Amino acid sequence: MLLPCVLFPLTVLANAGAHLDKAPIDASNHDSLQRGARTFVNNCLNCHSANYMRYNRLLEIGLTEKQIKDNLLFSGEKVGDTMKVAINPVDAKKWFGVAPPDLSVEVRARGADWVYSYMRSFYRDDTSATGWSNCVFDPVTCKVSMPHVLYELQGEQVMNHETHQLTLSKPGKLSVAEYDALAGDLTNFLAFMAEPAKQQRNHLGWVVLLFLGVLLVLTYKLKKAYWKDIH
Ligand code: HEC
């Protein structure tokens, strides 16, 4: 009982600063999860691992073993392997200054809205080492060591330093709505990864409620039967 009271103000504090948009999370939308998985494997595993995630968990979102093998395994991994990172973490630390963190439970750590907003908030900044900054990552300095790996799709945004508004200065291959949808699918997949058992848990919850409902009716009938002769 005490824990939420302690944690709640902390999460509020941690998110203060940057404006966050609501992530379109839907654990039952397998098409969205599959698109998100493809984007993640193709664009993020170069630098980030997902050490708690095995490729064969993708069977749960409707992919077949053959689809996983043909489309998502590139360098001799097996379906039962965890999602390991392509670059050596020591090199990564040398190149970026920090090692890219494991993303298995990122959504649990930061929240889905944070991740969704982060993926849409990179902007061109000639003063930063990678040429990109992101005020969701650090609302004070806006500095981040991750380059905008999806910029060909999103295009380039610039920041108006007075209003703190981002505007698209150079369009990418996708329209704004299409890029938002891609970021949404990606976040949906990261949320699935962080809590793959959520759907089963929801299902179990309904079964338990149904069971309790049936039990209530039966006990009521039993009570009536017991007291029948007394009243
Ligand atoms: C070129 C390497 C590289 C690639 C590719 C990359 N990232 Fe990153 N990412 C980083 C680095 C480095 C950081 C650490 C940033 C920092 O601490 O300043 C980071 C940080 C993050 C964070 C914030 C972690 C935290 O909570 O502090 C998220 C979320 C993230 N990346 C998501 C992604 C996603 C999703 C993709 C694929 C679309 C991706 N990254 C691709 C290098 C990369």
JSON list of C-alpha atoms and ligand atoms in Angstrom, two decimals, residues 39-40 43-48 87 92 96 98-101 103 106 109-110 114-115 118-119 137 143-147 149-150 186 190, ligand 1:
[
{"chain": "A", "resi": 39, "resn": "THR", "atom": "CA", "xyz": [11.74, -1.91, -37.25]},
{"chain": "A", "resi": 40, "resn": "PHE", "atom": "CA", "xyz": [13.43, -2.85, -33.99]},
{"chain": "A", "resi": 43, "resn": "ASN", "atom": "CA", "xyz": [17.39, -0.49, -36.87]},
{"chain": "A", "resi": 44, "resn": "CYS", "atom": "CA", "xyz": [18.09, -0.85, -33.17]},
{"chain": "A", "resi": 45, "resn": "LEU", "atom": "CA", "xyz": [19.88, -4.16, -32.59]},
{"chain": "A", "resi": 46, "resn": "ASN", "atom": "CA", "xyz": [23.01, -2.76, -34.26]},
{"chain": "A", "resi": 47, "resn": "CYS", "atom": "CA", "xyz": [23.67, -0.88, -31.05]},
{"chain": "A", "resi": 48, "resn": "HIS", "atom": "CA", "xyz": [21.17, -2.03, -28.41]},
{"chain": "A", "resi": 87, "resn": "ILE", "atom": "CA", "xyz": [28.58, -4.18, -32.05]},
{"chain": "A", "resi": 92, "resn": "ALA", "atom": "CA", "xyz": [30.20, 1.35, -28.63]},
{"chain": "A", "resi": 96, "resn": "PHE", "atom": "CA", "xyz": [29.29, 7.19, -28.32]},
{"chain": "A", "resi": 98, "resn": "VAL", "atom": "CA", "xyz": [28.23, 5.71, -23.28]},
{"chain": "A", "resi": 99, "resn": "ALA", "atom": "CA", "xyz": [27.27, 2.12, -24.06]},
{"chain": "A", "resi": 100, "resn": "PRO", "atom": "CA", "xyz": [23.76, 1.97, -25.59]},
{"chain": "A", "resi": 101, "resn": "PRO", "atom": "CA", "xyz": [21.60, 0.43, -22.84]},
{"chain": "A", "resi": 103, "resn": "LEU", "atom": "CA", "xyz": [16.17, -2.15, -24.23]},
{"chain": "A", "resi": 106, "resn": "GLU", "atom": "CA", "xyz": [13.04, 0.17, -21.38]},
{"chain": "A", "resi": 109, "resn": "ALA", "atom": "CA", "xyz": [11.83, 2.03, -16.87]},
{"chain": "A", "resi": 110, "resn": "ARG", "atom": "CA", "xyz": [10.80, 5.15, -18.81]},
{"chain": "A", "resi": 114, "resn": "TRP", "atom": "CA", "xyz": [8.41, 8.70, -23.00]},
{"chain": "A", "resi": 115, "resn": "VAL", "atom": "CA", "xyz": [9.82, 6.23, -25.56]},
{"chain": "A", "resi": 118, "resn": "TYR", "atom": "CA", "xyz": [11.71, 10.35, -27.63]},
{"chain": "A", "resi": 119, "resn": "MET", "atom": "CA", "xyz": [11.67, 8.56, -30.99]},
{"chain": "A", "resi": 137, "resn": "PHE", "atom": "CA", "xyz": [16.08, 12.63, -23.36]},
{"chain": "A", "resi": 143, "resn": "LYS", "atom": "CA", "xyz": [22.03, 16.47, -25.40]},
{"chain": "A", "resi": 144, "resn": "VAL", "atom": "CA", "xyz": [21.95, 12.77, -26.26]},
{"chain": "A", "resi": 145, "resn": "SER", "atom": "CA", "xyz": [24.66, 10.39, -27.49]},
{"chain": "A", "resi": 146, "resn": "MET", "atom": "CA", "xyz": [22.33, 8.46, -29.78]},
{"chain": "A", "resi": 147, "resn": "PRO", "atom": "CA", "xyz": [22.23, 9.67, -33.39]},
{"chain": "A", "resi": 149, "resn": "VAL", "atom": "CA", "xyz": [18.95, 6.45, -36.73]},
{"chain": "A", "resi": 150, "resn": "LEU", "atom": "CA", "xyz": [15.54, 6.81, -38.41]},
{"chain": "A", "resi": 186, "resn": "LEU", "atom": "CA", "xyz": [7.97, 0.40, -32.46]},
{"chain": "A", "resi": 190, "resn": "LEU", "atom": "CA", "xyz": [9.05, -2.38, -26.93]},
{"chain": "B", "resi": 1, "resn": "HEC", "atom": "C1", "xyz": [24.27, 3.91, -33.60]},
{"chain": "B", "resi": 1, "resn": "HEC", "atom": "C2", "xyz": [23.92, 3.27, -32.36]},
{"chain": "B", "resi": 1, "resn": "HEC", "atom": "C3", "xyz": [22.45, 3.30, -31.94]},
{"chain": "B", "resi": 1, "resn": "HEC", "atom": "C4", "xyz": [21.39, 2.83, -32.65]},
{"chain": "B", "resi": 1, "resn": "HEC", "atom": "C5", "xyz": [21.38, 2.16, -34.02]},
{"chain": "B", "resi": 1, "resn": "HEC", "atom": "C6", "xyz": [20.22, 3.03, -31.82]},
{"chain": "B", "resi": 1, "resn": "HEC", "atom": "N1", "xyz": [20.59, 3.63, -30.64]},
{"chain": "B", "resi": 1, "resn": "HEC", "atom": "FE1", "xyz": [19.35, 4.07, -29.07]},
{"chain": "B", "resi": 1, "resn": "HEC", "atom": "N2", "xyz": [20.93, 4.78, -28.01]},
{"chain": "B", "resi": 1, "resn": "HEC", "atom": "C7", "xyz": [22.25, 4.80, -28.43]},
{"chain": "B", "resi": 1, "resn": "HEC", "atom": "C8", "xyz": [23.07, 5.39, -27.40]},
{"chain": "B", "resi": 1, "resn": "HEC", "atom": "C9", "xyz": [24.59, 5.61, -27.47]},
{"chain": "B", "resi": 1, "resn": "HEC", "atom": "C10", "xyz": [22.20, 5.73, -26.34]},
{"chain": "B", "resi": 1, "resn": "HEC", "atom": "C11", "xyz": [22.58, 6.37, -25.01]},
{"chain": "B", "resi": 1, "resn": "HEC", "atom": "C12", "xyz": [22.27, 7.85, -25.09]},
{"chain": "B", "resi": 1, "resn": "HEC", "atom": "C13", "xyz": [22.85, 8.64, -23.95]},
{"chain": "B", "resi": 1, "resn": "HEC", "atom": "O1", "xyz": [22.99, 8.10, -22.83]},
{"chain": "B", "resi": 1, "resn": "HEC", "atom": "O2", "xyz": [23.17, 9.83, -24.17]},
{"chain": "B", "resi": 1, "resn": "HEC", "atom": "C14", "xyz": [20.87, 5.33, -26.76]},
{"chain": "B", "resi": 1, "resn": "HEC", "atom": "C15", "xyz": [19.72, 5.53, -25.98]},
{"chain": "B", "resi": 1, "resn": "HEC", "atom": "C16", "xyz": [18.46, 5.07, -26.33]},
{"chain": "B", "resi": 1, "resn": "HEC", "atom": "C17", "xyz": [17.28, 5.20, -25.50]},
{"chain": "B", "resi": 1, "resn": "HEC", "atom": "C18", "xyz": [17.21, 5.87, -24.15]},
{"chain": "B", "resi": 1, "resn": "HEC", "atom": "C19", "xyz": [17.72, 4.93, -23.10]},
{"chain": "B", "resi": 1, "resn": "HEC", "atom": "C20", "xyz": [17.56, 5.51, -21.72]},
{"chain": "B", "resi": 1, "resn": "HEC", "atom": "O3", "xyz": [16.54, 5.22, -21.07]},
{"chain": "B", "resi": 1, "resn": "HEC", "atom": "O4", "xyz": [18.42, 6.28, -21.29]},
{"chain": "B", "resi": 1, "resn": "HEC", "atom": "C21", "xyz": [16.24, 4.62, -26.19]},
{"chain": "B", "resi": 1, "resn": "HEC", "atom": "C22", "xyz": [14.79, 4.50, -25.75]},
{"chain": "B", "resi": 1, "resn": "HEC", "atom": "C23", "xyz": [16.78, 4.15, -27.44]},
{"chain": "B", "resi": 1, "resn": "HEC", "atom": "N3", "xyz": [18.12, 4.44, -27.49]},
{"chain": "B", "resi": 1, "resn": "HEC", "atom": "C24", "xyz": [16.00, 3.53, -28.40]},
{"chain": "B", "resi": 1, "resn": "HEC", "atom": "C25", "xyz": [16.50, 3.14, -29.63]},
{"chain": "B", "resi": 1, "resn": "HEC", "atom": "C26", "xyz": [15.67, 2.55, -30.66]},
{"chain": "B", "resi": 1, "resn": "HEC", "atom": "C27", "xyz": [14.19, 2.24, -30.52]},
{"chain": "B", "resi": 1, "resn": "HEC", "atom": "C28", "xyz": [16.48, 2.33, -31.73]},
{"chain": "B", "resi": 1, "resn": "HEC", "atom": "C29", "xyz": [16.08, 1.77, -33.09]},
{"chain": "B", "resi": 1, "resn": "HEC", "atom": "C30", "xyz": [15.12, 2.56, -33.83]},
{"chain": "B", "resi": 1, "resn": "HEC", "atom": "C31", "xyz": [17.83, 2.76, -31.37]},
{"chain": "B", "resi": 1, "resn": "HEC", "atom": "N4", "xyz": [17.79, 3.26, -30.09]},
{"chain": "B", "resi": 1, "resn": "HEC", "atom": "C32", "xyz": [18.94, 2.68, -32.19]},
{"chain": "B", "resi": 1, "resn": "HEC", "atom": "C33", "xyz": [22.73, 4.33, -29.64]},
{"chain": "B", "resi": 1, "resn": "HEC", "atom": "C34", "xyz": [21.95, 3.79, -30.66]}
]
